[in-house]
XYZ file of C-alpha atoms in Angstrom:
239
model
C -0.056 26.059 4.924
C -2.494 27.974 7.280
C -5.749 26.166 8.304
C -7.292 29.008 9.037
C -9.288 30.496 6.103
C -8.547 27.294 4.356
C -11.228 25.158 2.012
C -10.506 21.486 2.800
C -11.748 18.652 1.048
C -12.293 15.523 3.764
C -12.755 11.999 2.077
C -14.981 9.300 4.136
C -16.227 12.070 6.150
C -19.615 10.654 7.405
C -17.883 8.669 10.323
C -14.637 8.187 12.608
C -11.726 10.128 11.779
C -12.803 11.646 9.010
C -15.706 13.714 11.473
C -13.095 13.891 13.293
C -11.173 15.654 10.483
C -13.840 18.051 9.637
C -14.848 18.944 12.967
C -10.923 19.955 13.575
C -10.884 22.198 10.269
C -13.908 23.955 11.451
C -12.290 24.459 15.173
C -9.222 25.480 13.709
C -10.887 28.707 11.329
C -11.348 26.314 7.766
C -13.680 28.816 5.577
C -15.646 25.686 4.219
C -15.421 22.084 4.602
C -16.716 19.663 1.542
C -17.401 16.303 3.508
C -16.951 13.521 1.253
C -18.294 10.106 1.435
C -20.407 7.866 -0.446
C -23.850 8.450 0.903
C -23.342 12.335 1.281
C -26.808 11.714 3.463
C -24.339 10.055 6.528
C -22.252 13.648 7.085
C -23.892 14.958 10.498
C -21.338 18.026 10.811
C -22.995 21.678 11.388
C -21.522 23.597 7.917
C -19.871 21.069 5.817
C -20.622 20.966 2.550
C -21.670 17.193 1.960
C -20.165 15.636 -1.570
C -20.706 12.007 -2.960
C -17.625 10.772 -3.952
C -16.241 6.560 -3.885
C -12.831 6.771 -4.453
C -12.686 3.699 -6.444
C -14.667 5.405 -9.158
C -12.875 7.668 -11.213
C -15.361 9.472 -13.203
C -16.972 10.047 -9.115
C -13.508 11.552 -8.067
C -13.393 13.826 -11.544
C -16.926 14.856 -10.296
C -15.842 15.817 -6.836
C -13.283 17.695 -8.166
C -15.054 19.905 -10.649
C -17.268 20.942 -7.860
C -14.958 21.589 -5.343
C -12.793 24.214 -7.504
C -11.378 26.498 -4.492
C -9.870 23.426 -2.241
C -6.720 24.395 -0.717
C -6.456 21.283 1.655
C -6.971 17.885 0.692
C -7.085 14.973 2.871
C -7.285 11.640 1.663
C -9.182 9.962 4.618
C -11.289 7.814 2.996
C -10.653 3.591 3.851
C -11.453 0.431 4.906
C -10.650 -2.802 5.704
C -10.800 -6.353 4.524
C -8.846 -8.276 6.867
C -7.372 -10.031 4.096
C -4.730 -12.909 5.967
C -1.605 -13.922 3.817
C -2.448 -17.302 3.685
C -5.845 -17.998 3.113
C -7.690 -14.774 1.887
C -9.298 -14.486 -1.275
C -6.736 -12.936 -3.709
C -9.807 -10.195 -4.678
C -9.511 -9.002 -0.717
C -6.086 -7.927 -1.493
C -7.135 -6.148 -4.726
C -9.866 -4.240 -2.866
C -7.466 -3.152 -0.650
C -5.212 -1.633 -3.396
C -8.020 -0.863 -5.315
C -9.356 1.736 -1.873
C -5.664 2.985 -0.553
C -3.312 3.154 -3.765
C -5.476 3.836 -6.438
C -7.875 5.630 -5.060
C -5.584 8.084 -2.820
C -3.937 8.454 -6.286
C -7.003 9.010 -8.164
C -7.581 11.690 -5.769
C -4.167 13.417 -5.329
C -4.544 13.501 -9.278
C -7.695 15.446 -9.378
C -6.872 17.626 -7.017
C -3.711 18.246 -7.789
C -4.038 21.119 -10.749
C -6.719 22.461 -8.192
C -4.538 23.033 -5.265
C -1.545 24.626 -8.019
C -4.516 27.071 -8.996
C -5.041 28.105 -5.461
C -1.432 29.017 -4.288
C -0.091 25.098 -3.742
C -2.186 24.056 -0.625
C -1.867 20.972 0.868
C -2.256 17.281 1.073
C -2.534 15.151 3.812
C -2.854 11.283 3.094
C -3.466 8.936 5.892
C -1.639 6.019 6.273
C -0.658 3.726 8.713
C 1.388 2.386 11.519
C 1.089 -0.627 9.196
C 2.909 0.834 6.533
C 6.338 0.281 7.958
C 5.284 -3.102 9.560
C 2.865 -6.002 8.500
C 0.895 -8.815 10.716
C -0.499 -11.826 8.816
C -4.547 -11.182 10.089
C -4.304 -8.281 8.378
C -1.346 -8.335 5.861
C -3.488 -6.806 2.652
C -4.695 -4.076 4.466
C -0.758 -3.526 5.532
C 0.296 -4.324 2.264
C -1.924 -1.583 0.399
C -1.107 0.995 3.072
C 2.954 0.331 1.923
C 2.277 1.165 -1.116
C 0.291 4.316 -0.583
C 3.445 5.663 1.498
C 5.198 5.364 -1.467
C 2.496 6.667 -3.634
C 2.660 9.777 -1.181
C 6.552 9.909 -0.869
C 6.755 10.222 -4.656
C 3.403 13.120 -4.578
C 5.457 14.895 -2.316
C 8.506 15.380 -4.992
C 6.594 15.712 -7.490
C 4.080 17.998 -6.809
C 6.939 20.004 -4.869
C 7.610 22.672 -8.427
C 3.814 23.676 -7.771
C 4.368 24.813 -3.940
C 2.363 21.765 -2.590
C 2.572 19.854 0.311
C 2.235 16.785 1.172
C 2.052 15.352 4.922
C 1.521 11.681 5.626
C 0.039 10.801 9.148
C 0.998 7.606 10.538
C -1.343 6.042 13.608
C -2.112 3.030 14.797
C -5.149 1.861 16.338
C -7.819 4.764 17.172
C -11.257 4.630 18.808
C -13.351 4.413 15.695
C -15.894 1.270 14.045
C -12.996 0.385 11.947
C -10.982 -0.900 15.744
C -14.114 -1.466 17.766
C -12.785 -5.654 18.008
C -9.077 -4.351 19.301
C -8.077 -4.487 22.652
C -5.157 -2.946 22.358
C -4.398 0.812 23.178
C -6.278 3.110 20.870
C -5.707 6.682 20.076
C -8.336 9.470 20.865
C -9.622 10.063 16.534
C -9.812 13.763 18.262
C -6.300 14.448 19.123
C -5.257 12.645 15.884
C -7.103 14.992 13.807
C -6.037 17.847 15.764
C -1.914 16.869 15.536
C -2.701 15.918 12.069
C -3.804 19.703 11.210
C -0.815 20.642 13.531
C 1.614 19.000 11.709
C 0.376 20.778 8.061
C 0.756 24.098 9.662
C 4.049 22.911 10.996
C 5.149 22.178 7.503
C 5.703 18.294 8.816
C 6.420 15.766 6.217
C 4.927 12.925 8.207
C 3.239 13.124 11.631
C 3.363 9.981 14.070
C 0.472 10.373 16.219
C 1.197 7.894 18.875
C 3.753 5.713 20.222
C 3.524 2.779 18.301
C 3.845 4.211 15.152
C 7.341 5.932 16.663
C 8.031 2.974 17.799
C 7.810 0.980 14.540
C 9.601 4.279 12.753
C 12.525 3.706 14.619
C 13.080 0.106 14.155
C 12.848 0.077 10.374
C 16.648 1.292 10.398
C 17.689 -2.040 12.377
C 16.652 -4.549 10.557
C 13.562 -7.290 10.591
C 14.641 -8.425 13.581
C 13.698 -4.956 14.882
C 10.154 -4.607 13.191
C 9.409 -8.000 14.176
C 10.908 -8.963 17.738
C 8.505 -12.430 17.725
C 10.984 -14.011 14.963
C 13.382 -14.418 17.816
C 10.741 -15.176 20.538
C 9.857 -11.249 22.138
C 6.562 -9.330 22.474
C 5.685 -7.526 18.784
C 5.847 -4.039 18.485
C 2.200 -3.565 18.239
């Protein structure tokens, strides 16, 4: 998959890594750029094509797709956050957070899929999470849903694999974007993420890890919870 020439389709493009996204594609040679996002109105970007799309709409996703015919790259950006706790969190915070990454990644990756087999195979990239190998309670929905959209992608990947597709997961943890602006903790550059991201597609990568904690958590999952979660026996967490 070459990004150069390509015609990418970036979901929640108005703002934070998605900009990021588009702004990389058009750096990087993309022939055209449809920036998706609910109020098309928010994309800023020089050149992209803005699209209204929600995710969590379906007959909105079959919209975007029938316009956006000659995709060759999708990348299923779009997100947010409840903060849905284990404990005490309205169950319905949970279901909007299944509701945004599983069903609606799907939803997309659906659409899009006889698209991309009509234009040689392409490409999909589906971001995920450093918190789809581990879970913390403040936020345990959020981690929850992005679980199962790794799994949602890790079964895209074989089974759009007959039609020449790929499919590249990107794994990050905190970046410098509205979504973190609370977190004190180390935060990625939404920049260099995008631009490893588009890397890692070219490269042919399965799943990109775009900074340490997320290789950090990746190499733990093989050892056990005591690994993932060094506070059960009284040490620092991973992240």
């Amino acid at each position: 998959m070459k990004i150069h020439g390509s015609v990418a389709f970036v979901t929640g493009a108005n703002r934070g890594l998605g900009e990021h996204f588009v702004r990389a594609l058009f750096d990087a040679g993309a022939a055209k750029v449809y920036a998706g996002s609910r109020d098309p109105a928010k994309v800023t970007v020089p050149d992209a094509i803005p699209v209204a799309v929600d995710i969590t709409d379906h007959e909105s996703v079959r919209a975007a797709a029938d316009q956006a015919q000659d995709v060759t790259l999708l990348i299923n950006n779009a997100g947010s956050t409840t903060r849905a706790d284990v404990l005490a969190a309205d169950l319905d915070a949970f279901r909007m957070e299944f509701e945004t990454h599983v069903i609606g990644t799907l939803a997309m990756s659906r659409a899009f899929a006889p698209v991309l087999g009509r234009n040689a195979g392409g490409a999909i990239v589906n971001v995920l999470s450093v918190l789809s190998w581990v879970s913390i309670p403040a936020s345990s929905g959020y981690a929850a849903a992005k679980s199962a959209e790794w799994s949602v992608t890790n079964a895209l990947r074989l089974a759009l694999t007959e039609q020449g597709t790929q499919v590249t997961a990107l794994h990050v943890s905190y970046m410098e974007t509205d979504m973190a602006a609370s977190v004190t903790a180390p935060k990625a550059d939404p920049a260099a993420v995008a631009r490893a991201t588009l890397d890692g597609v070219e490269a042919g990568l399965h799943e990109v890890l775009a900074d340490d904690a997320s290789k950090r958590v990746q190499a733990a999952l093989a050892q056990g919870p005591e690994a993932l979660y060094p506070q059960l026996t009284g040490h620092p967490a991973l992240i």
